[in-house]
Coordinates of C-alpha atoms in Angstrom, one line a residue:
X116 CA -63.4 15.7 55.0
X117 CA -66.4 17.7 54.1
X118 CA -68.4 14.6 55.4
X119 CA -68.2 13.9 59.2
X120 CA -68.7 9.7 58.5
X121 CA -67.1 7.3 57.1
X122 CA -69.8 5.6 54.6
X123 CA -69.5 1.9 53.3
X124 CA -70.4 2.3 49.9
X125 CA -71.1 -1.4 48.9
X126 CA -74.0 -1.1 50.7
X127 CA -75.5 2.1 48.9
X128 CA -77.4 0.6 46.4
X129 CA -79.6 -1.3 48.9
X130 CA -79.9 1.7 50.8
X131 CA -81.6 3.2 47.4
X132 CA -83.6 0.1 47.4
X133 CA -85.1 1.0 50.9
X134 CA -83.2 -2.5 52.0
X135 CA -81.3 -0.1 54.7
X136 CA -81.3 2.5 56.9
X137 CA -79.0 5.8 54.9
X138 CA -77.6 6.0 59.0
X139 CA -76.8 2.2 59.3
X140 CA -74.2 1.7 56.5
X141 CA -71.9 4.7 58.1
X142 CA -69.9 5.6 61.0
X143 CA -68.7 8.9 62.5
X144 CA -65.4 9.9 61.9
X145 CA -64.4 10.8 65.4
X146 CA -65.9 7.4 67.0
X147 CA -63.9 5.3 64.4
X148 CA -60.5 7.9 64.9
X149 CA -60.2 8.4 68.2
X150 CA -56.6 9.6 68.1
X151 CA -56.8 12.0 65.5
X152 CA -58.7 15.0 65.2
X153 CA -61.2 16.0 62.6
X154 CA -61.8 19.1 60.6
X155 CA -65.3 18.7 58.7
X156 CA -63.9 20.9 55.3
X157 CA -63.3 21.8 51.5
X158 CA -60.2 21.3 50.3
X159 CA -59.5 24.3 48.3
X160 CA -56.0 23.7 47.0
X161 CA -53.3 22.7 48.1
X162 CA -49.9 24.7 47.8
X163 CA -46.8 21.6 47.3
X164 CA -44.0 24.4 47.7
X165 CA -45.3 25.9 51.1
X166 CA -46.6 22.7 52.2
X167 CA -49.7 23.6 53.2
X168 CA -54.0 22.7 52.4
X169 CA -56.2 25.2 52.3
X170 CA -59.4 25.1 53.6
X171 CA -62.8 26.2 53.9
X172 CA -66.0 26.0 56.2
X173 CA -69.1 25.3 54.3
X174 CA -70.9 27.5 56.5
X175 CA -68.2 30.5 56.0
X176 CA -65.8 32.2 53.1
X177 CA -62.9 32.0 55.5
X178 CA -59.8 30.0 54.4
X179 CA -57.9 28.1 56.9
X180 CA -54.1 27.1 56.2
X181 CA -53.1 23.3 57.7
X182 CA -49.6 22.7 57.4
X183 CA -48.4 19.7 56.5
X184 CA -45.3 17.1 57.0
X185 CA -46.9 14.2 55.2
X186 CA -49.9 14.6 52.5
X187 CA -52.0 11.3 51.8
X188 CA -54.0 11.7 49.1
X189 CA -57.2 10.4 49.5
X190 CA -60.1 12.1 47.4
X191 CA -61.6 9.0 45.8
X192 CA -63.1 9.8 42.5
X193 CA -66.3 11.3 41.0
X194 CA -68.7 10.8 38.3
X195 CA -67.9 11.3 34.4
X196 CA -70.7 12.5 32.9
X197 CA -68.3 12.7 29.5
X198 CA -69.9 15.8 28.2
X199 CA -73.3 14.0 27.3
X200 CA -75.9 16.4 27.0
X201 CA -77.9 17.3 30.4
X202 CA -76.4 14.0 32.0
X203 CA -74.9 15.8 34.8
X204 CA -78.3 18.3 35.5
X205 CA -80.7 15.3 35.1
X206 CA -79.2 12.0 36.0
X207 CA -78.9 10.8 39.5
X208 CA -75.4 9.4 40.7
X209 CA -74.6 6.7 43.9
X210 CA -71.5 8.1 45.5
X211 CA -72.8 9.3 48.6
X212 CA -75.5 9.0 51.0
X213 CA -77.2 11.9 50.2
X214 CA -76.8 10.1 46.3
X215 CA -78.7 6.7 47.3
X216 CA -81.5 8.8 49.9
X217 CA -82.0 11.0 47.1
X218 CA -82.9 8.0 44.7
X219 CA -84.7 6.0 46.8
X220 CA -87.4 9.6 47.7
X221 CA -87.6 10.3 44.0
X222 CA -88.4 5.8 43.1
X223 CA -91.1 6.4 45.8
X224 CA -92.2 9.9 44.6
X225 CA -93.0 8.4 41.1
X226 CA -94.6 5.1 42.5
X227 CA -96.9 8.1 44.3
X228 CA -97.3 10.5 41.1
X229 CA -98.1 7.4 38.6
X230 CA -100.5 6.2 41.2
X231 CA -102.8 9.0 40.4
X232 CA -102.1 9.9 36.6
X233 CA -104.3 8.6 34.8
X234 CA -102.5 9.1 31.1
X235 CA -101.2 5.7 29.9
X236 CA -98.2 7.3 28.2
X237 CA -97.5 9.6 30.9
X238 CA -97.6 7.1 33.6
X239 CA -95.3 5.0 31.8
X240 CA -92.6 8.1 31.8
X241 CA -92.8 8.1 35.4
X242 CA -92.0 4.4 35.5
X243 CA -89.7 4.0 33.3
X244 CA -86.6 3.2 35.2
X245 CA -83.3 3.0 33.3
X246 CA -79.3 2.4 34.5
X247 CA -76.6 3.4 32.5
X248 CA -73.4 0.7 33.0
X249 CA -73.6 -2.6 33.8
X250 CA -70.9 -2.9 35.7
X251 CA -71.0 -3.9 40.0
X252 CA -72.8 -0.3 40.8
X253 CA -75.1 -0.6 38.0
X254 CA -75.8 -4.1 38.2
X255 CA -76.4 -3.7 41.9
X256 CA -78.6 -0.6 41.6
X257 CA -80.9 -2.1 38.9
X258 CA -81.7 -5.2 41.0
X259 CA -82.3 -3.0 44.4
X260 CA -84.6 -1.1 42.7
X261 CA -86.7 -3.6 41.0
X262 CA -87.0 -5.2 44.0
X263 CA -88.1 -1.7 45.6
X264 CA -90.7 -1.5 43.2
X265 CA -92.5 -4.8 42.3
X266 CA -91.9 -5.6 46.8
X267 CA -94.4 -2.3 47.0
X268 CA -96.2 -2.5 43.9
X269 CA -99.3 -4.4 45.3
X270 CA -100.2 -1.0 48.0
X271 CA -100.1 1.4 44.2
X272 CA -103.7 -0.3 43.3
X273 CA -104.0 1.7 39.9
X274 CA -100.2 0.7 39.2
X275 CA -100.3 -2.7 36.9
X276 CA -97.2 -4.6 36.4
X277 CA -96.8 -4.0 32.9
X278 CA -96.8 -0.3 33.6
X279 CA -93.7 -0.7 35.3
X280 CA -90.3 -0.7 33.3
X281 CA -86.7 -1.2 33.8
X282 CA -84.0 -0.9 31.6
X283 CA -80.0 -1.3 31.8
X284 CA -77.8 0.2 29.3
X285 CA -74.1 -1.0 28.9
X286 CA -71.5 -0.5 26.2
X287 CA -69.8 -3.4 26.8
X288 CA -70.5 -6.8 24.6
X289 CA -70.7 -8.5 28.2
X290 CA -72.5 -7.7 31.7
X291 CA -70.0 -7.3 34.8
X292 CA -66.8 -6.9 32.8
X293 CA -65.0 -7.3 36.4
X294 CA -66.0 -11.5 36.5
X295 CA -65.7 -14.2 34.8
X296 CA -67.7 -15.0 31.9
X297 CA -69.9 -17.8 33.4
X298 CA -70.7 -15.6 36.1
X299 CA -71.6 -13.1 34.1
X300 CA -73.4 -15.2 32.1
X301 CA -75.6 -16.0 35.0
X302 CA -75.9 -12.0 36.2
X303 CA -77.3 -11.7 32.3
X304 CA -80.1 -14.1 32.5
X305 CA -80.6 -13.2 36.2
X306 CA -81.9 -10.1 35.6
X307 CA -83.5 -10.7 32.8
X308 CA -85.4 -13.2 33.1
X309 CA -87.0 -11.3 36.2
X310 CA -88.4 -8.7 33.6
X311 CA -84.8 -6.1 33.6
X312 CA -83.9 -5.3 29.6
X313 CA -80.4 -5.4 29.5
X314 CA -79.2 -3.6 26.3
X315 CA -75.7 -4.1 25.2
X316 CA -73.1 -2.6 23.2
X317 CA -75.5 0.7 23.6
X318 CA -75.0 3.7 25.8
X319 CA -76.2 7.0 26.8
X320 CA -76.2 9.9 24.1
X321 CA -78.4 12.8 25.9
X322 CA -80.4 12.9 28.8
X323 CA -83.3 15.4 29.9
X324 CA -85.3 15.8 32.7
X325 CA -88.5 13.6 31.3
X326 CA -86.4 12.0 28.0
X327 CA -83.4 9.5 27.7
X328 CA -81.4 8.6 24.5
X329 CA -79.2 6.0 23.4
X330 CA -77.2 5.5 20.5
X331 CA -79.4 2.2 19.4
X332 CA -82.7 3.0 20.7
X333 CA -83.0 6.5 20.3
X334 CA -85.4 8.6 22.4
X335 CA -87.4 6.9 25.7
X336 CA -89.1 9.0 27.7
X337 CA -87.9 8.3 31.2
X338 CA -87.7 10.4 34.4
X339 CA -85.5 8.4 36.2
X340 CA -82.1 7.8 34.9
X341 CA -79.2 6.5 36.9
X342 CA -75.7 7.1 35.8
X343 CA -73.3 4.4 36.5
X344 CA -71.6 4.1 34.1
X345 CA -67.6 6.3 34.6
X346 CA -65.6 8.0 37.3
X347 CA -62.7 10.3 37.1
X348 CA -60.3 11.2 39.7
X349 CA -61.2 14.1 41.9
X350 CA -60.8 17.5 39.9
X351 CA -58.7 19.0 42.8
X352 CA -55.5 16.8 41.3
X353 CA -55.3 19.1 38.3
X354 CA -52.7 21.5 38.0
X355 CA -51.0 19.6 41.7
X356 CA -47.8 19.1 39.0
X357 CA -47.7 15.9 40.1
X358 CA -46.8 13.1 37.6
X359 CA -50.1 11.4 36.5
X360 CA -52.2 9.1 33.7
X361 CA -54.1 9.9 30.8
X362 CA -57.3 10.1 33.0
X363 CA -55.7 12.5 35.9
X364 CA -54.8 9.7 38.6
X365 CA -51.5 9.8 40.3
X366 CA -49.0 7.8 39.8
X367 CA -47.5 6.4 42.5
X368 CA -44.9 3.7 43.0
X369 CA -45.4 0.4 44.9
X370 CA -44.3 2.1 48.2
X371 CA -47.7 4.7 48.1
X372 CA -45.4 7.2 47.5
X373 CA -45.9 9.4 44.9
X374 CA -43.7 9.4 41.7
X375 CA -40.9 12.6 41.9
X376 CA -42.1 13.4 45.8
X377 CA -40.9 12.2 49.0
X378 CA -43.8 13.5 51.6
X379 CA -46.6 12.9 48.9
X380 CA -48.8 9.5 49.4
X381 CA -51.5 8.1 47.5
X382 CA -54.4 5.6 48.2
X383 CA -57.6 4.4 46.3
X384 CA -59.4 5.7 43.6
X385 CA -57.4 8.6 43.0
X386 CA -54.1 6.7 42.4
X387 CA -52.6 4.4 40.0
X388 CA -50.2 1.8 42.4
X389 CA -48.6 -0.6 40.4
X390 CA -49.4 -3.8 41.0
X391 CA -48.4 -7.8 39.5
X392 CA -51.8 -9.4 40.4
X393 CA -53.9 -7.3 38.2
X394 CA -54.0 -7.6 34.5
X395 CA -53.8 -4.5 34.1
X396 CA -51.1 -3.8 35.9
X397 CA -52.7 -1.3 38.4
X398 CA -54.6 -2.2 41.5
X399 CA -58.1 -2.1 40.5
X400 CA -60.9 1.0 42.4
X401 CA -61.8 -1.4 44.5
X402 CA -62.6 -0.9 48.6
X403 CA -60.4 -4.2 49.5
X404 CA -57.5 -2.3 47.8
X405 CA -58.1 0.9 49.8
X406 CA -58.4 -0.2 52.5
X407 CA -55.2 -2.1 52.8
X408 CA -53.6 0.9 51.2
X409 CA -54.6 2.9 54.1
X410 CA -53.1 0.8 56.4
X411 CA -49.7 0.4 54.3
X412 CA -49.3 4.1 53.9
X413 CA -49.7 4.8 57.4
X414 CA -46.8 2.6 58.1
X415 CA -44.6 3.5 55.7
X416 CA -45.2 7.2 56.6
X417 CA -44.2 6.1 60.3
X418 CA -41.2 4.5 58.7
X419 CA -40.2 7.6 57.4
X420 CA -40.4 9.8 60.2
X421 CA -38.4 6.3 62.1
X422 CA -35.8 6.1 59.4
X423 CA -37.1 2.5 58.9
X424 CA -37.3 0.3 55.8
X425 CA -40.8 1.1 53.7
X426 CA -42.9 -2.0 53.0
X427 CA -44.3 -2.5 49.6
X428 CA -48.1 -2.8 48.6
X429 CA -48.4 -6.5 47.3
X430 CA -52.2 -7.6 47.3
X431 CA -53.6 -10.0 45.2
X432 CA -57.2 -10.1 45.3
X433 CA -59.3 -12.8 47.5
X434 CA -62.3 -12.3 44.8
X435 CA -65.6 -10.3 43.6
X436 CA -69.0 -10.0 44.8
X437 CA -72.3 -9.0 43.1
X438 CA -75.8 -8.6 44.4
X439 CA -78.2 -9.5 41.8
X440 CA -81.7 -8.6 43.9
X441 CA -84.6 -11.4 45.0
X442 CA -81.5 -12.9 47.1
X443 CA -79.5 -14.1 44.2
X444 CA -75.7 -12.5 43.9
X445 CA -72.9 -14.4 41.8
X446 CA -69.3 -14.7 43.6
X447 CA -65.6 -15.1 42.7
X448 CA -63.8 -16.1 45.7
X449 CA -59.7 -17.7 45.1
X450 CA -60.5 -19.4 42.0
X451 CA -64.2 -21.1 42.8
X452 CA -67.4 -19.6 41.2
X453 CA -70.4 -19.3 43.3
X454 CA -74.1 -17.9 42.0
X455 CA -77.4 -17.9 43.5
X456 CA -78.9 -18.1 47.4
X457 CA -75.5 -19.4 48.1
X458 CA -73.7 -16.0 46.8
X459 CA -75.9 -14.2 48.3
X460 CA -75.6 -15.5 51.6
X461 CA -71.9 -15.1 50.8
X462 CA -71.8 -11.6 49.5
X463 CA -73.8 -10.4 53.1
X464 CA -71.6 -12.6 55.2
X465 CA -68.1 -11.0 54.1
X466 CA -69.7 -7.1 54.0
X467 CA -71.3 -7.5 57.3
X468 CA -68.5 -9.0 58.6
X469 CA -66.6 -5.6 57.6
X470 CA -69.4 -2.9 59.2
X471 CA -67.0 -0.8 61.2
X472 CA -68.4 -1.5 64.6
X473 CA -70.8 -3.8 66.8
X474 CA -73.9 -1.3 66.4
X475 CA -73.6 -0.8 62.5
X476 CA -73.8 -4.3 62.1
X477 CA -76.6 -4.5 64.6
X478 CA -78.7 -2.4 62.9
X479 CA -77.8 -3.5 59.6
X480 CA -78.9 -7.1 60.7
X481 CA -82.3 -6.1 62.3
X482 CA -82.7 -4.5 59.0
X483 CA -82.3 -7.5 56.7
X484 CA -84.2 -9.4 59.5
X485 CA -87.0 -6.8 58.7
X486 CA -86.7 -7.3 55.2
X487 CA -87.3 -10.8 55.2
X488 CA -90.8 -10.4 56.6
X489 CA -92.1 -7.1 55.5
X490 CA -92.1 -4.7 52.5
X491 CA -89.6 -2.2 52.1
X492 CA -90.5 1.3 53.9
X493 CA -91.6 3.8 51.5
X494 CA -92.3 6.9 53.8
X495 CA -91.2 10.3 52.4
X496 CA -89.9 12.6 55.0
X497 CA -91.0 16.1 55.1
X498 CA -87.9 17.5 53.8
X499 CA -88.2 15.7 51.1
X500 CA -90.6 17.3 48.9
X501 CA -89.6 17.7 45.3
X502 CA -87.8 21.2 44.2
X503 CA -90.0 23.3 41.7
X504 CA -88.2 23.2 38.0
X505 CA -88.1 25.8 35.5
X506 CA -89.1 24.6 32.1
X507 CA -86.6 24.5 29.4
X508 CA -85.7 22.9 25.6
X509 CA -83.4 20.3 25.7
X510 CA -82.8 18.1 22.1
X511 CA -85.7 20.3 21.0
X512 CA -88.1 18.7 23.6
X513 CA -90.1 21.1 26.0
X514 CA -89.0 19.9 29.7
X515 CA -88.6 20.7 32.7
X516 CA -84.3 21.2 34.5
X517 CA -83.4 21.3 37.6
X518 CA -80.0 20.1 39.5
X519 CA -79.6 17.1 39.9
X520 CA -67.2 -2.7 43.8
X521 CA -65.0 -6.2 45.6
X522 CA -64.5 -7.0 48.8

């Protein structure tokens, strides 16, 4: 893993909302696998015929060849920018924790900047806030951030609430495609009556560093634009030769296993496992699938090795849950809708209840506790200062470039 923690990503998005502690919501690798060992690495490649990874330090050009018996494949997936123009330089993602600490320093840092511009139109760049998919992440991430904002708006004393703007931008005809209708019905007028636009049946056509258009609105400027909105499976599954979809997953069958090998396994994002609960017939990228597909490969692959029976991957779903912000969330769970304080006390019941460890979800708790009383924490640590950008022309504007869910 090139990470050294195990991260529970429904959790990021209040982490960019300053809800959470970045440490809180993840746990070290070799505290929660005891009984295996650990190599903080890149993959490479991976050579199927000499069955072996190849490796690299960060720190180091040095390769390091790990044979292997057994290969799970386990790479998750990463964003699809789709080739929009400066999307991937401009636009900030929430895979990571470095993604969601990232966010929440530059939320802050324009909360800070507008605070002492005094140009209308440019103080409204700075606060212009917009989300690209509407689906659990970007749903999620809208919320937490609104909530960041208008909790701390009353210490930004040249900041008015009108100043402020946030906008979420979905291709779809319907918000949170993954629910029911009613539900997300409610999700819709949630957010919006709280002061979110929602815009529908739009998306993201370019994207610069202080300008954002879609196909129906056309230019905005905007700073801050978060992209939500498609994943792809990990590039390091190209050229494998493995048997996959249109969209680069593997295809496995409903033992793990992948299709045409017998030592090649597959779990989560980056496969496609059959499944009969699912209307699409594939076990949807969500964590209560992973993680149960963790636990099935491991036994089938200890099967193997015991010349024992394999046991198929058969899940059906318990339900969904969204966090809508100001304590609201709408809920799915074995047939019976839930929406409101209710969901919400639902949605932090069943993820706290999966923390790995006692002290994760003791400091997760004091933090909620915290929550509830004060307003979110909107120190900027040294190291976060912003990077100095080159200016450059992008859609023939002069700007500035630089880099860039269930239970």
């Amino acid at each position: 893993s090139e990470s050294n923690s195990l991260l529970f990503t429904p959790m990021l998005a209040e982490v960019a909302g300053s809800a959470l502690d970045a440490r809180h919501i993840s746990s070290p690798l070799r505290a929660s696998c005891q009984r295996s060992n650990v190599m903080v690495s890149r993959v490479e490649g991976i050579d199927l015929e000499m069955k072996s990874v190849l490796l690299r330090d960060p720190r180091s050009t040095a390769i390091t060849v790990l044979p292997y018996d057994h290969l799970v494949f386990a790479l998750g997936s990463v964003p699809n920018f789709r080739d929009i123009p400066g999307l991937e330089m401009n636009a900030f993602t929430l895979k990571t924790l470095h993604d969601a600490a990232r966010l929440r320093s530059h939320v802050i840092r324009q909360l800070e900047r507008a605070d002492a511009e005094p140009n209308a139109s440019e103080r409204a760049r700075m606060l212009t806030f917009v989300v690209a998919g509407g689906g659990f992440a970007g749903s999620e991430t809208i919320a937490e951030l609104f909530d960041l904002v208008h909790g701390v708006l009353h210490t930004y004393r040249r900041i008015e609430r009108d100043d402020v703007r946030f906008l979420l931008v979905h291709s779809g005809k319907r918000l949170l495609p993954e629910i029911s209708e009613p539900l997300a019905g409610y999700a819709f007028r949630s957010l919006r009556e709280r002061g979110i636009e929602i815009q529908l049946e739009d998306r993201v056509t370019l994207c610069g560093p202080q300008v954002v258009e879609t196909k129906e609105l056309g230019q905005l400027p905007a700073e801050t634009v978060v992209w939500t909105a498609g994943n792809r499976p990990h590039p390091l599954l190209s050229g494998l030769g493995c048997v996959t979809d249109a969209s680069g997953g593997l295809r496995a069958d409903e033992w793990l296993r992948l299709q045409r090998h017998v030592n090649l396994w597959g779990v989560g994002d980056c496969a496609r496992i059959p499944s009969r609960h699912e209307p699409s017939g594939l076990c949807a990228p969500t964590a209560q699938h992973a993680q149960r597909q963790g636990k099935v490969a491991g036994k089938n692959i200890a099967a193997v090795i015991q010349r024992k029976p394999l046991q198929r991957y058969d899940y059906q779903p318990k339900g969904t849950l969204v966090a809508l912000g100001h304590r609201t969330a709408a809920a799915e769970i074995l047939g019976c809708r839930f929406s409101g304080f209710t969901a919400w006390l639902m949605w932090r019941a069943v993820y706290w209840s999966k923390l790995p460890g006692l002290e994760k979800k003791l400091r997760v708790l004091i933090d909620w506790t915290v929550d509830l009383v004060f307003p979110r924490d909107t120190v900027l640590l040294d190291g976060e200062a912003p990077p100095q950008r080159p200016l450059t022309v992008i859609g023939g504007d002069a700007s500035s470039s630089s880099p860039r869910s269930g239970f």
